[in-house]
Short mmCIF file of C-alpha atoms and ligand atoms in Angstrom, two decimals:
data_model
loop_
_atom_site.label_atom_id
_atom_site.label_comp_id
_atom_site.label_asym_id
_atom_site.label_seq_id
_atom_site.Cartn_x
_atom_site.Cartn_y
_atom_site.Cartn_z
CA UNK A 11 0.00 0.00 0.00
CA UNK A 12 1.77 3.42 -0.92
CA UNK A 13 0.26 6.85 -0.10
CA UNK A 14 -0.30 7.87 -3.71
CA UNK A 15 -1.99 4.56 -5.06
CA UNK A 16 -4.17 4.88 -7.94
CA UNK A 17 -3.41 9.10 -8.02
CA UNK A 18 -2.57 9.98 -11.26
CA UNK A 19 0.37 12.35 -11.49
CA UNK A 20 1.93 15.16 -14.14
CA UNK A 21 5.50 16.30 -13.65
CA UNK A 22 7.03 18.80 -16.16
CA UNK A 23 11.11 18.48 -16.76
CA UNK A 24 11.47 14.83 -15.64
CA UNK A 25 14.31 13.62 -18.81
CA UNK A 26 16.95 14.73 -15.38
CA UNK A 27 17.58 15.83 -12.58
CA UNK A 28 15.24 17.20 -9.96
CA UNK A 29 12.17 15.89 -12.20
CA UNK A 30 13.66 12.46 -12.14
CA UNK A 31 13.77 12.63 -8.53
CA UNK A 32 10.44 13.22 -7.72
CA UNK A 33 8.59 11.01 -10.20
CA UNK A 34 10.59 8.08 -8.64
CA UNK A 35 9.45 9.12 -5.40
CA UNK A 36 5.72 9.39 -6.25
CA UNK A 37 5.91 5.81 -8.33
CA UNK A 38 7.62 4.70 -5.27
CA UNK A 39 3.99 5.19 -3.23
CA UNK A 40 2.12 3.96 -5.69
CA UNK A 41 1.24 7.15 -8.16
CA UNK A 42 0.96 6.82 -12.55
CA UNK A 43 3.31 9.65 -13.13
CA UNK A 44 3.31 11.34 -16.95
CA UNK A 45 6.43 13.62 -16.94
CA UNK A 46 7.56 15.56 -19.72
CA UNK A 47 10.35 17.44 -21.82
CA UNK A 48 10.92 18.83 -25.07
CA UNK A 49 12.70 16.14 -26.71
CA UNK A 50 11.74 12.82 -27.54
CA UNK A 51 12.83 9.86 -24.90
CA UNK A 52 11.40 6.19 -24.97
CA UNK A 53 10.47 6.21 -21.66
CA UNK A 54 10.66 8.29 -18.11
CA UNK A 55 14.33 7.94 -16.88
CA UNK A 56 14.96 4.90 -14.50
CA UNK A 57 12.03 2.97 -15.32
CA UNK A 58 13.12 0.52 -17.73
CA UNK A 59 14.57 -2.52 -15.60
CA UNK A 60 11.46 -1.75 -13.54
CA UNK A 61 8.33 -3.50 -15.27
CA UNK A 62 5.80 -1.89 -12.52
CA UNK A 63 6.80 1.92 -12.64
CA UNK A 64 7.26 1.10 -16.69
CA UNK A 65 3.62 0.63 -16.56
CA UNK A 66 2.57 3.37 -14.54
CA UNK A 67 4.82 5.81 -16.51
CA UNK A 68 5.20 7.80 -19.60
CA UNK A 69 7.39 10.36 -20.49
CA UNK A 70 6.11 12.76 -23.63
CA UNK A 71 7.12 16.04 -25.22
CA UNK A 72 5.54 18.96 -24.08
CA UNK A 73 7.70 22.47 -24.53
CA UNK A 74 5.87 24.18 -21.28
CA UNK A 75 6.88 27.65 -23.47
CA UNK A 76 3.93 26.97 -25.44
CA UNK A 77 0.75 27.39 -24.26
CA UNK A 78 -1.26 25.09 -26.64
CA UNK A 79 1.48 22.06 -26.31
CA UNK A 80 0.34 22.44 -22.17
CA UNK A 81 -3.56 22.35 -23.33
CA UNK A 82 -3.05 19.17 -25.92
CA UNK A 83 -0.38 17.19 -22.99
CA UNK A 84 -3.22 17.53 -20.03
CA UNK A 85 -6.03 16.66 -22.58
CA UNK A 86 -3.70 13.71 -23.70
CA UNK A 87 -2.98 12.77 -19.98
CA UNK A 88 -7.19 12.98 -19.44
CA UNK A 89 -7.98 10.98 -22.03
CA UNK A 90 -5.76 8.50 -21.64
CA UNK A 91 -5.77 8.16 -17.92
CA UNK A 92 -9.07 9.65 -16.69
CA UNK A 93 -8.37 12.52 -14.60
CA UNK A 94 -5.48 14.22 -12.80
CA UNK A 95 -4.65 14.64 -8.60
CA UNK A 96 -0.93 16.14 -8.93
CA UNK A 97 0.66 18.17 -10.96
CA UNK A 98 4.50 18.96 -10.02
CA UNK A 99 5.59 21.93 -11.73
CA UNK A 100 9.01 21.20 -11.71
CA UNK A 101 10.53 22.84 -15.14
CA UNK A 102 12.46 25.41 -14.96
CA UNK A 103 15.81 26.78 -14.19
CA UNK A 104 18.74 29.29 -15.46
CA UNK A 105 22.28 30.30 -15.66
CA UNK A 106 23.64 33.08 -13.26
CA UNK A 107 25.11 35.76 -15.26
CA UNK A 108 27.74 38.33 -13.72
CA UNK A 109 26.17 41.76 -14.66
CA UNK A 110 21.95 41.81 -15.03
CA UNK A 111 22.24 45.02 -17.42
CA UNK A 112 24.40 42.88 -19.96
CA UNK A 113 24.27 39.46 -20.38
CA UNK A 114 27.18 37.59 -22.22
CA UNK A 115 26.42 35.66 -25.57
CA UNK A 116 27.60 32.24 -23.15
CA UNK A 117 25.10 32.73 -20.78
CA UNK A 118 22.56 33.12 -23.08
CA UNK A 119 23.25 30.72 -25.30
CA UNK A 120 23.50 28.11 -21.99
CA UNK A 121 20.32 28.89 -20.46
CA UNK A 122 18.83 28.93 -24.29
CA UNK A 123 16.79 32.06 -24.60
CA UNK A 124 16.12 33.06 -28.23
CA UNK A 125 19.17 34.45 -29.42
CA UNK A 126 20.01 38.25 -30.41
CA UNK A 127 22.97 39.91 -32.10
CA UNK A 128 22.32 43.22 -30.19
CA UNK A 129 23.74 43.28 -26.53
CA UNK A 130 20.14 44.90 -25.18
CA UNK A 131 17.83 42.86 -26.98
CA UNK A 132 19.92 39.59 -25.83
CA UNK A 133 19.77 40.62 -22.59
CA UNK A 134 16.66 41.35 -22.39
CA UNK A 135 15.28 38.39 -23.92
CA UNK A 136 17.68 36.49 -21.42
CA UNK A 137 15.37 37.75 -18.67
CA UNK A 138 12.10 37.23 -20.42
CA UNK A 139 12.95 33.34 -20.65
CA UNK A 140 14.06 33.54 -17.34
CA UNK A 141 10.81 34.86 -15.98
CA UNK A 142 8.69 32.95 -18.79
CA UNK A 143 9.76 29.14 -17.90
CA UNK A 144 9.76 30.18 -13.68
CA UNK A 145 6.57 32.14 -13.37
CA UNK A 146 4.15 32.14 -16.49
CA UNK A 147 5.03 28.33 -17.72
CA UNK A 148 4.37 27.13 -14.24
CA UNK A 149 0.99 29.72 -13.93
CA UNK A 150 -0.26 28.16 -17.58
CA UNK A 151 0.33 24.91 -16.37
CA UNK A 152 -1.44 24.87 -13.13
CA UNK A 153 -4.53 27.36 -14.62
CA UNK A 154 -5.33 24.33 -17.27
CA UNK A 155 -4.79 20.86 -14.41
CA UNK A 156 -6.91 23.23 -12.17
CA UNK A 157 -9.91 23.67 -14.84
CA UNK A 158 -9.47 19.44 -15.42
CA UNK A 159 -9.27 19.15 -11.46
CA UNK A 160 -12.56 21.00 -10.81
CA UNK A 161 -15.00 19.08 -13.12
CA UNK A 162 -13.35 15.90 -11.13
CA UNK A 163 -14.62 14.19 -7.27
CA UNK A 164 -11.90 14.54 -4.82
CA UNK A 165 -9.08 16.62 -4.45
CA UNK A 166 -6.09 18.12 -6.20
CA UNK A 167 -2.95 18.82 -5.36
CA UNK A 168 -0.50 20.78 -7.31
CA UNK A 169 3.58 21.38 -6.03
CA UNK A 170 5.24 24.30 -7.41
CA UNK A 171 9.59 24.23 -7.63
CA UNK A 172 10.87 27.52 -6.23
CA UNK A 173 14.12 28.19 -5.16
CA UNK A 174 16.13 30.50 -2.36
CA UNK A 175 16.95 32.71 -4.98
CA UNK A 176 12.93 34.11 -4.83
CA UNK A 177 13.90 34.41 -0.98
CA UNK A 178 12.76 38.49 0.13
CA UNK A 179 16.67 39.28 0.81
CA UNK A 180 17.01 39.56 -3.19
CA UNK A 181 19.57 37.43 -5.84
CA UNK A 182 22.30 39.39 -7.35
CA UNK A 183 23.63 37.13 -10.55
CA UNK A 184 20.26 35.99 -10.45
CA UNK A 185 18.10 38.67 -10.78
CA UNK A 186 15.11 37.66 -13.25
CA UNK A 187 15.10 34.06 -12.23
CA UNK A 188 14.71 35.38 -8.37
CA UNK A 189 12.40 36.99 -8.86
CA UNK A 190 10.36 34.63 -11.23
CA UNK A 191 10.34 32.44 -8.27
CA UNK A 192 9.87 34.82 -5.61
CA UNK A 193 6.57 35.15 -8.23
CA UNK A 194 5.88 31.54 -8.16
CA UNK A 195 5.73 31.39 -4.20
CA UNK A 196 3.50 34.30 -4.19
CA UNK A 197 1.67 32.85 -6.99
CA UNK A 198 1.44 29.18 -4.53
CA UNK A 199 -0.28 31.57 -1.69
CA UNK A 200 -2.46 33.21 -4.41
CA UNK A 201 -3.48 30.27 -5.81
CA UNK A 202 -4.57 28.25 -2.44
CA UNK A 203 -6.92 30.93 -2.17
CA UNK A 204 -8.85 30.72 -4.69
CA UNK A 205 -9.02 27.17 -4.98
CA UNK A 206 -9.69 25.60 -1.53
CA UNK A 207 -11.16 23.63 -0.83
CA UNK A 208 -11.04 21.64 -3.50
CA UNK A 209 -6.99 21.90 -4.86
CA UNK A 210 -4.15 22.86 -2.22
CA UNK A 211 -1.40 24.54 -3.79
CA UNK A 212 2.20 24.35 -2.29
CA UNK A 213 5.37 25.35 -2.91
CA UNK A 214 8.73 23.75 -1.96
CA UNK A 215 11.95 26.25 -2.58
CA UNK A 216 15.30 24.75 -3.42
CA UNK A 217 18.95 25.39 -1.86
CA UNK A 218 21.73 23.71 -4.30
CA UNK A 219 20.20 19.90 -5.39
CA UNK A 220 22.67 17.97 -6.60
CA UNK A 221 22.45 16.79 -10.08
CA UNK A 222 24.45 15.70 -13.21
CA UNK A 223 24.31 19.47 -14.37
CA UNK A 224 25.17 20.63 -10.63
CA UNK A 225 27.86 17.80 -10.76
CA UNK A 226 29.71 19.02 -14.09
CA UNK A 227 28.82 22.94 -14.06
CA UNK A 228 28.64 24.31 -10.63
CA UNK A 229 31.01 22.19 -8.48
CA UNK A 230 34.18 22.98 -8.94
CA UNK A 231 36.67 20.44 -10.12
CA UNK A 232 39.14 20.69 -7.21
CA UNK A 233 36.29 19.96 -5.13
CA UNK A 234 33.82 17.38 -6.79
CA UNK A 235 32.00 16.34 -3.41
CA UNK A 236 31.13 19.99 -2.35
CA UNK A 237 33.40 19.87 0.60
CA UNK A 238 34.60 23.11 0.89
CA UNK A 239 31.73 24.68 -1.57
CA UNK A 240 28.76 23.70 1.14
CA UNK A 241 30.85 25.16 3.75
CA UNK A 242 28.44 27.52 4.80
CA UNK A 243 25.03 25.49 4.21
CA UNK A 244 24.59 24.28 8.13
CA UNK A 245 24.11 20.71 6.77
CA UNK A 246 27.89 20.81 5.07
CA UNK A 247 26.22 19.45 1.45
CA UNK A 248 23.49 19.93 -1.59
CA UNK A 249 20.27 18.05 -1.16
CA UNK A 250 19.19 15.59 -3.06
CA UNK A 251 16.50 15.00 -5.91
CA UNK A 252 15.23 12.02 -3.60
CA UNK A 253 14.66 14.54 -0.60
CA UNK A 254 12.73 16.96 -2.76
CA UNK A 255 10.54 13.92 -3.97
CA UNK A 256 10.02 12.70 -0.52
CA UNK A 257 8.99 16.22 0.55
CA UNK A 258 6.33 16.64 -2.30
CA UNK A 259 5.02 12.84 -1.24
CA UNK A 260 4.44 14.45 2.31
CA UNK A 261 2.74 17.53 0.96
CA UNK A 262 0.37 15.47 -1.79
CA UNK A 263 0.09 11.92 0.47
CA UNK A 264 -2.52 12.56 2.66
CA UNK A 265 -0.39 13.88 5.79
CA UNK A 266 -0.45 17.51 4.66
CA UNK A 267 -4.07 18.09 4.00
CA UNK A 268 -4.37 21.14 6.16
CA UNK A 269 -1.03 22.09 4.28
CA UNK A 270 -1.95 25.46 1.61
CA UNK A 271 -0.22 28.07 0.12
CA UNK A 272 2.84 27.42 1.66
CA UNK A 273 6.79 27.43 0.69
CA UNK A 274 8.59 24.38 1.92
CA UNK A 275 12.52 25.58 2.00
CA UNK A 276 14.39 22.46 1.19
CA UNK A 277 17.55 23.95 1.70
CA UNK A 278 19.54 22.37 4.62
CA UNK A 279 19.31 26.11 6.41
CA UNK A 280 21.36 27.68 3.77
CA UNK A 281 21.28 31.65 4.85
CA UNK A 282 20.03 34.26 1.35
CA UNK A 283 22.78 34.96 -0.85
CA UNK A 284 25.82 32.88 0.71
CA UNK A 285 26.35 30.58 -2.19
CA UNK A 286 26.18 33.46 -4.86
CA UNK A 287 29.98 33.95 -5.35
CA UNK A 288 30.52 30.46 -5.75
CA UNK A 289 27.25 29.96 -7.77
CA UNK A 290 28.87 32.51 -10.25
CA UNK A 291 32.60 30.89 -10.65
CA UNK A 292 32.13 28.27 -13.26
CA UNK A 293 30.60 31.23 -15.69
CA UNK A 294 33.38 33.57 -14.82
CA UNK A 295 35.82 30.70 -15.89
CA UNK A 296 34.70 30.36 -18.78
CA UNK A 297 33.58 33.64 -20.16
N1 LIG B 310 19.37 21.80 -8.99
C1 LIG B 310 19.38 22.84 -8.18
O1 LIG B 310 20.38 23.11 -7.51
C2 LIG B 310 18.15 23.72 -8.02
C3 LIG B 310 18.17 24.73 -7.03
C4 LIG B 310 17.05 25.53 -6.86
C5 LIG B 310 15.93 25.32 -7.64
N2 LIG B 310 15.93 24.35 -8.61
C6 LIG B 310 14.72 24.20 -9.42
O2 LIG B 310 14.42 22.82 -9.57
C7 LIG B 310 13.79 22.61 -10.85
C8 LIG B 310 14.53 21.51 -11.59
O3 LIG B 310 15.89 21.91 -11.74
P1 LIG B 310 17.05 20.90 -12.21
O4 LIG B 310 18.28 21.32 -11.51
O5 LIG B 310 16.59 19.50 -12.16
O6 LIG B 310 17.19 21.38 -13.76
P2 LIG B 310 17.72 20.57 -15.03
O7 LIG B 310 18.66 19.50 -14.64
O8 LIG B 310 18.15 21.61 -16.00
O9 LIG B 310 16.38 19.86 -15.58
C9 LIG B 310 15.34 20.66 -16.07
C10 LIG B 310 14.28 19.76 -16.64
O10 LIG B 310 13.25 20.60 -17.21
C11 LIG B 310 13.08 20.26 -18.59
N3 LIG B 310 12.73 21.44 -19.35
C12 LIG B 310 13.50 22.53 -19.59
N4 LIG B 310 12.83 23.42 -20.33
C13 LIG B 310 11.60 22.88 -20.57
C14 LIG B 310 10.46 23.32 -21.28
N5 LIG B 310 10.45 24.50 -21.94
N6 LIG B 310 9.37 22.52 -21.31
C15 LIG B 310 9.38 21.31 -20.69
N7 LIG B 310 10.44 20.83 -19.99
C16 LIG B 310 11.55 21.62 -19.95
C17 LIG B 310 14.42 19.66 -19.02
O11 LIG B 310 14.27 18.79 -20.12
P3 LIG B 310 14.65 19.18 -21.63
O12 LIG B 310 15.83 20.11 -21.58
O13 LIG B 310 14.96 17.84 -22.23
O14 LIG B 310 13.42 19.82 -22.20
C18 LIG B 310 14.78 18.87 -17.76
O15 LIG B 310 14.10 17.64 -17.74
C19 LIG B 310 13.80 23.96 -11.56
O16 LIG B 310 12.56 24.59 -11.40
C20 LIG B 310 14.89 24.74 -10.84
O17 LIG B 310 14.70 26.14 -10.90
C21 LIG B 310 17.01 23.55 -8.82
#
């Protein structure tokens, strides 16, 4: 008996990292998880030597940039499963860049905004993107599960993926992404508002989580464990994607049902802003 069996689960960005993380954890209590991502893949990763989370899994494309590909995935996810109780908005992400007022070709072309010859335009279509894929993907994407979830019985539950950057203290190299996810945990309390009863909307924000991108671009090579770089997170290391799934279990699995409109920091007690330096090294280095 897991806490999730029989709910039927969406989770945007699951082809690595985070995403991976917390589909395992909700197939692990007994959840159909649909992820997605904008390229092709056979199947959601770390499924396939597993026949019974193979067949309560799929992973499809869905670019969460584009508002109709959002409509035709949760239609596709209806049809072919009934009804939705989770969504996970877990896409997202950027690239720190060292000055907000001018943002390097590198950067942009890393974090993959739509490109631009001219130094203003690219920089401010580098902050667009940012804000687009943090704050208005994650908005389209719980407005249209929320219109499926209300014509359902039961209840909802929809997780949003924030980060410290959004914390009030601000996120210098971060700017536009801070404050697309300061947006999103605003959005979380906004949201739980006007849809309680029925859907409780929660947010969980994100100190460093260690991943194969956090593995090869943030951690410096002289120090691949993160020794000396968590130095000043209280619990001495990056999270996990495993911890953030086990934290959205607790907030959709039945023990947080009084649980609304709140941010979760995931973060081992990291303090605003220490971690910015470092964050911003690997881009230095190479630009
Ligand atoms: N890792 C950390 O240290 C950390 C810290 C704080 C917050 N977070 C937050 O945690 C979440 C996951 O981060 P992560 O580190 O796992 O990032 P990641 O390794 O870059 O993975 C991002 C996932 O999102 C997908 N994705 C990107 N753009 C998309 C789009 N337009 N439509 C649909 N899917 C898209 C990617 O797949 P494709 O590229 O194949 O489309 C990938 O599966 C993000 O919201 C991030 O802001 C992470």
């Amino acid at each position: 008996m897991g806490k999730l069996d029989g709910r039927i689960a969406i989770v945007t960005g699951t082809s690595r990292g985070v995403g991976v993380g917390i589909a395992h954890a909700l197939l692990a209590e007994g959840a159909t998880v649909v992820g997605c991502s904008r390229g092709e893949l056979a199947a959601l990763p770390g499924t396939d030597d597993n026949p019974d989370w193979a067949g309560r899994s799929a992973q499809w494309v869905c670019d969460q940039g584009d508002v109709e590909a959002i409509d035709a995935f949760v239609q596709r996810v209806v049809d072919t499963y009934g009804r939705i109780d989770i969504l996970v908005n877990n896409a997202g992400g950027t690239v720190p860049t060292p000055h907000v007022e001018d943002v390097p070709e590198l950067v942009q072309k890393i974090q993959g905004a739509p490109r631009a010859a001219d130094d203003f335009e690219r920089t401010a279509l580098f902050h667009a993107f940012a804000v687009q894929m943090n704050l208005i993907s994650p908005m389209w994407f719980a407005i249209r599960v929320a219109r499926q979830m209300k014509t359902q019985e039961g209840t909802g539950s929809i997780v949003n993926i924030s980060s410290g950057a959004g914390h009030p203290a601000g996120a210098p190299t971060l700017v536009s992404y801070g404050a697309a996810k300061s947006g999103l945990n605003h959005m979380t309390r906004s949201l739980a508002q006007e849809w309680g009863p029925q859907i409780r909307v929660n947010c969980v924000a994100l100190g460093p989580t260690i991943t194969d991108n956090f593995r090869s671009f943030v951690l410096p090579a002289d120090d691949p464990t993160g020794r000396e770089y968590f130095d000043l997170v209280p619990m001495k290391r990056g999270g996990e994607p495993a911890e953030v799934g086990a934290t959205v279990v607790f907030l959709c699995g039945g023990d947080a049902d009084f649980i609304n409109g709140t941010t979760i920091e995931c973060d081992g007690g990291m303090l605003p802003g220490v971690l910015y330096d470092a964050g911003l090294k690997t881009i230095t280095d190479l630009l």
